PDB file of C-alpha atoms in Angstrom:
ATOM      1  CA  UNK A   1      -4.682   7.072  16.787  1.00 94.00           C
ATOM      2  CA  UNK A   2      -2.369   4.687  15.551  1.00 97.00           C
ATOM      3  CA  UNK A   3       0.003   5.389  12.375  1.00 96.00           C
ATOM      4  CA  UNK A   4       0.743   3.055   9.734  1.00 97.00           C
ATOM      5  CA  UNK A   5       3.078   3.400   6.697  1.00 95.00           C
ATOM      6  CA  UNK A   6       2.741   1.113   3.565  1.00 95.00           C
ATOM      7  CA  UNK A   7       5.828   0.470   1.834  1.00 93.00           C
ATOM      8  CA  UNK A   8       6.490  -0.248  -1.640  1.00 92.00           C
ATOM      9  CA  UNK A   9       9.602   0.223  -4.306  1.00 88.00           C
ATOM     10  CA  UNK A  10       7.966   2.765  -6.013  1.00 90.00           C
ATOM     11  CA  UNK A  11       4.624   4.032  -4.420  1.00 94.00           C
ATOM     12  CA  UNK A  12       2.827   3.625  -7.587  1.00 95.00           C
ATOM     13  CA  UNK A  13       0.811   0.690  -7.924  1.00 96.00           C
ATOM     14  CA  UNK A  14       0.382  -1.882  -4.361  1.00 96.00           C
ATOM     15  CA  UNK A  15       1.376   0.568  -1.995  1.00 96.00           C
ATOM     16  CA  UNK A  16      -1.507   2.866  -3.235  1.00 98.00           C
ATOM     17  CA  UNK A  17      -4.043   0.182  -3.109  1.00 98.00           C
ATOM     18  CA  UNK A  18      -3.228  -0.762   0.141  1.00 98.00           C
ATOM     19  CA  UNK A  19      -3.368   2.999   1.430  1.00 98.00           C
ATOM     20  CA  UNK A  20      -6.729   3.377   0.123  1.00 98.00           C
ATOM     21  CA  UNK A  21      -8.270   0.528   1.513  1.00 98.00           C
ATOM     22  CA  UNK A  22      -6.950   0.812   5.083  1.00 98.00           C
ATOM     23  CA  UNK A  23      -7.854   4.489   4.881  1.00 98.00           C
ATOM     24  CA  UNK A  24     -11.361   3.149   4.092  1.00 98.00           C
ATOM     25  CA  UNK A  25     -11.561   0.082   6.262  1.00 98.00           C
ATOM     26  CA  UNK A  26      -9.926   1.459   9.714  1.00 98.00           C
ATOM     27  CA  UNK A  27     -11.647   5.208   9.380  1.00 97.00           C
ATOM     28  CA  UNK A  28     -10.589   7.501  12.367  1.00 96.00           C
ATOM     29  CA  UNK A  29      -8.721   4.493  13.754  1.00 97.00           C
ATOM     30  CA  UNK A  30      -5.507   4.878  12.022  1.00 98.00           C
ATOM     31  CA  UNK A  31      -3.716   7.423   9.799  1.00 98.00           C
ATOM     32  CA  UNK A  32      -2.291   5.796   6.984  1.00 98.00           C
ATOM     33  CA  UNK A  33       0.543   6.412   4.707  1.00 97.00           C
ATOM     34  CA  UNK A  34       2.592   5.174   1.965  1.00 96.00           C
ATOM     35  CA  UNK A  35       5.962   5.573   0.545  1.00 94.00           C
ATOM     36  CA  UNK A  36       8.472   4.227  -1.637  1.00 92.00           C
ATOM     37  CA  UNK A  37      11.918   3.512  -1.714  1.00 86.00           C
ATOM     38  CA  UNK A  38      11.766   5.305  -4.987  1.00 88.00           C
ATOM     39  CA  UNK A  39       8.945   7.628  -6.327  1.00 92.00           C
ATOM     40  CA  UNK A  40       7.224   6.499  -9.800  1.00 91.00           C
ATOM     41  CA  UNK A  41       4.155   8.198 -10.008  1.00 94.00           C
ATOM     42  CA  UNK A  42       0.227   7.129  -8.923  1.00 97.00           C
ATOM     43  CA  UNK A  43      -0.262   4.426 -11.721  1.00 97.00           C
ATOM     44  CA  UNK A  44      -3.304   5.729 -13.709  1.00 98.00           C
ATOM     45  CA  UNK A  45      -4.478   1.843 -13.994  1.00 98.00           C
ATOM     46  CA  UNK A  46      -3.994   1.900 -10.015  1.00 98.00           C
ATOM     47  CA  UNK A  47      -6.540   5.199  -9.894  1.00 98.00           C
ATOM     48  CA  UNK A  48      -9.017   3.238 -12.365  1.00 98.00           C
ATOM     49  CA  UNK A  49      -8.879   0.161 -10.539  1.00 98.00           C
ATOM     50  CA  UNK A  50      -9.910   1.596  -6.962  1.00 98.00           C
ATOM     51  CA  UNK A  51     -12.546   3.797  -8.599  1.00 98.00           C
ATOM     52  CA  UNK A  52     -14.441   0.550  -9.998  1.00 98.00           C
ATOM     53  CA  UNK A  53     -14.692  -0.103  -6.259  1.00 98.00           C
ATOM     54  CA  UNK A  54     -15.564   2.978  -5.125  1.00 98.00           C
ATOM     55  CA  UNK A  55     -12.161   4.053  -3.479  1.00 98.00           C
ATOM     56  CA  UNK A  56     -10.983   7.734  -4.920  1.00 98.00           C
ATOM     57  CA  UNK A  57      -6.731   7.669  -4.806  1.00 98.00           C
ATOM     58  CA  UNK A  58      -6.647  10.324  -7.745  1.00 98.00           C
ATOM     59  CA  UNK A  59      -5.390  12.726  -5.028  1.00 97.00           C
ATOM     60  CA  UNK A  60      -2.940  10.432  -3.727  1.00 97.00           C
ATOM     61  CA  UNK A  61       1.156  11.338  -4.123  1.00 96.00           C
ATOM     62  CA  UNK A  62       4.064   9.054  -4.711  1.00 96.00           C
ATOM     63  CA  UNK A  63       6.289   9.884  -1.771  1.00 96.00           C
ATOM     64  CA  UNK A  64      10.051   9.172  -0.678  1.00 93.00           C
ATOM     65  CA  UNK A  65      10.529   6.800   2.257  1.00 90.00           C
ATOM     66  CA  UNK A  66      13.046   9.919   3.538  1.00 89.00           C
ATOM     67  CA  UNK A  67       9.696  12.454   3.728  1.00 92.00           C
ATOM     68  CA  UNK A  68       8.461  10.205   6.742  1.00 91.00           C
ATOM     69  CA  UNK A  69      11.742   9.679   8.942  1.00 85.00           C
ATOM     70  CA  UNK A  70      10.461  11.867  11.487  1.00 86.00           C
ATOM     71  CA  UNK A  71       7.047   9.702  12.460  1.00 91.00           C
ATOM     72  CA  UNK A  72       6.881   7.258  15.175  1.00 90.00           C
ATOM     73  CA  UNK A  73       4.921   4.312  13.288  1.00 93.00           C
ATOM     74  CA  UNK A  74       3.102   1.981  15.012  1.00 95.00           C
ATOM     75  CA  UNK A  75       2.875  -0.052  12.041  1.00 95.00           C
ATOM     76  CA  UNK A  76       4.946  -0.490   8.800  1.00 92.00           C
ATOM     77  CA  UNK A  77       3.959  -2.802   6.087  1.00 94.00           C
ATOM     78  CA  UNK A  78       5.992  -3.667   3.215  1.00 91.00           C
ATOM     79  CA  UNK A  79       3.655  -5.189   0.370  1.00 94.00           C
ATOM     80  CA  UNK A  80       6.957  -6.168  -1.891  1.00 87.00           C
ATOM     81  CA  UNK A  81      10.253  -8.164  -1.695  1.00 76.00           C
ATOM     82  CA  UNK A  82      11.852  -5.428  -3.091  1.00 74.00           C
ATOM     83  CA  UNK A  83      11.272  -2.982  -0.593  1.00 67.00           C
ATOM     84  CA  UNK A  84      11.655  -5.156   2.805  1.00 65.00           C
ATOM     85  CA  UNK A  85      15.055  -5.793   1.405  1.00 67.00           C
ATOM     86  CA  UNK A  86      15.719  -1.994   1.167  1.00 62.00           C
ATOM     87  CA  UNK A  87      13.675  -0.704   4.039  1.00 63.00           C
ATOM     88  CA  UNK A  88      15.919   1.780   5.873  1.00 59.00           C
ATOM     89  CA  UNK A  89      16.152   1.579   9.503  1.00 57.00           C
ATOM     90  CA  UNK A  90      13.329   3.279  11.418  1.00 59.00           C
ATOM     91  CA  UNK A  91      14.216   4.344  14.748  1.00 57.00           C
ATOM     92  CA  UNK A  92      10.848   3.084  16.233  1.00 70.00           C
ATOM     93  CA  UNK A  93       9.262   0.445  17.526  1.00 83.00           C
ATOM     94  CA  UNK A  94       6.565   0.319  14.962  1.00 89.00           C
ATOM     95  CA  UNK A  95       5.664  -3.693  14.091  1.00 92.00           C
ATOM     96  CA  UNK A  96       7.077  -4.723  10.579  1.00 90.00           C
ATOM     97  CA  UNK A  97       4.647  -6.749   8.557  1.00 93.00           C
ATOM     98  CA  UNK A  98       5.351  -7.918   4.886  1.00 92.00           C
ATOM     99  CA  UNK A  99       3.199  -9.373   1.921  1.00 94.00           C
ATOM    100  CA  UNK A 100       4.776  -9.897  -1.385  1.00 93.00           C
ATOM    101  CA  UNK A 101       1.765  -8.749  -3.440  1.00 96.00           C
ATOM    102  CA  UNK A 102       2.313  -9.813  -7.316  1.00 94.00           C
ATOM    103  CA  UNK A 103       3.002  -6.124  -9.240  1.00 94.00           C
ATOM    104  CA  UNK A 104       0.493  -5.180 -11.663  1.00 96.00           C
ATOM    105  CA  UNK A 105       2.663  -2.652 -13.287  1.00 94.00           C
ATOM    106  CA  UNK A 106       4.562  -5.825 -15.137  1.00 94.00           C
ATOM    107  CA  UNK A 107       1.775  -7.311 -16.408  1.00 96.00           C
ATOM    108  CA  UNK A 108       1.468  -7.641 -20.354  1.00 97.00           C
ATOM    109  CA  UNK A 109      -1.199  -8.331 -22.945  1.00 98.00           C
ATOM    110  CA  UNK A 110      -4.149  -6.439 -23.760  1.00 98.00           C
ATOM    111  CA  UNK A 111      -5.682  -3.621 -22.110  1.00 97.00           C
ATOM    112  CA  UNK A 112      -8.725  -6.181 -20.680  1.00 97.00           C
ATOM    113  CA  UNK A 113      -5.733  -8.787 -19.648  1.00 98.00           C
ATOM    114  CA  UNK A 114      -3.071  -5.999 -17.821  1.00 98.00           C
ATOM    115  CA  UNK A 115      -6.761  -4.561 -16.180  1.00 98.00           C
ATOM    116  CA  UNK A 116      -7.625  -7.861 -15.147  1.00 98.00           C
ATOM    117  CA  UNK A 117      -4.468  -8.074 -12.896  1.00 98.00           C
ATOM    118  CA  UNK A 118      -5.047  -4.875 -11.347  1.00 98.00           C
ATOM    119  CA  UNK A 119      -8.262  -6.177  -9.991  1.00 98.00           C
ATOM    120  CA  UNK A 120      -6.822  -9.758  -9.348  1.00 98.00           C
ATOM    121  CA  UNK A 121      -4.033  -7.602  -7.203  1.00 98.00           C
ATOM    122  CA  UNK A 122      -6.433  -4.889  -5.888  1.00 98.00           C
ATOM    123  CA  UNK A 123      -8.821  -7.674  -4.446  1.00 98.00           C
ATOM    124  CA  UNK A 124      -5.810  -9.648  -2.661  1.00 98.00           C
ATOM    125  CA  UNK A 125      -4.898  -6.423  -1.459  1.00 98.00           C
ATOM    126  CA  UNK A 126      -8.280  -5.713  -0.448  1.00 98.00           C
ATOM    127  CA  UNK A 127      -8.873  -8.985   2.015  1.00 98.00           C
ATOM    128  CA  UNK A 128      -5.261  -8.428   2.959  1.00 98.00           C
ATOM    129  CA  UNK A 129      -5.924  -4.905   4.447  1.00 98.00           C
ATOM    130  CA  UNK A 130      -9.756  -5.483   5.914  1.00 98.00           C
ATOM    131  CA  UNK A 131      -8.081  -8.738   7.842  1.00 98.00           C
ATOM    132  CA  UNK A 132      -5.066  -6.137   9.137  1.00 98.00           C
ATOM    133  CA  UNK A 133      -7.781  -3.483  10.214  1.00 98.00           C
ATOM    134  CA  UNK A 134      -9.713  -6.337  11.844  1.00 98.00           C
ATOM    135  CA  UNK A 135      -6.878  -8.098  13.749  1.00 98.00           C
ATOM    136  CA  UNK A 136      -4.164  -4.929  14.572  1.00 96.00           C
ATOM    137  CA  UNK A 137      -6.839  -1.980  14.952  1.00 96.00           C
TER     138      UNK A 137
END
């Protein structure tokens, strides 16, 4: 079983969404983790937007990258430029992949406009994670 880490700045939105989809698409092919270089808690809108697509991430926790120092990951996926720049050195042979997804937590406007941005980012991450599983797992 492959070990996949999704890394973001605060482990609240993008990495949580990616973790949810990777678990869904990979099934028993991978153990999936997510973490941040900081921890901000799981964003309630990320939980809500994933629930709209039938995936429950309400039990996810916001974890710091330091919690996973002892795990020999096969893949580390950074989902924002900040995490890529601040990603700590891993003494591992993990293949590192990067995709800079927009941060839906920075969306402004009405609740409908904000949720529209969450849905847009969710779809982009969904497509990316599906392709990742098909290509690498």
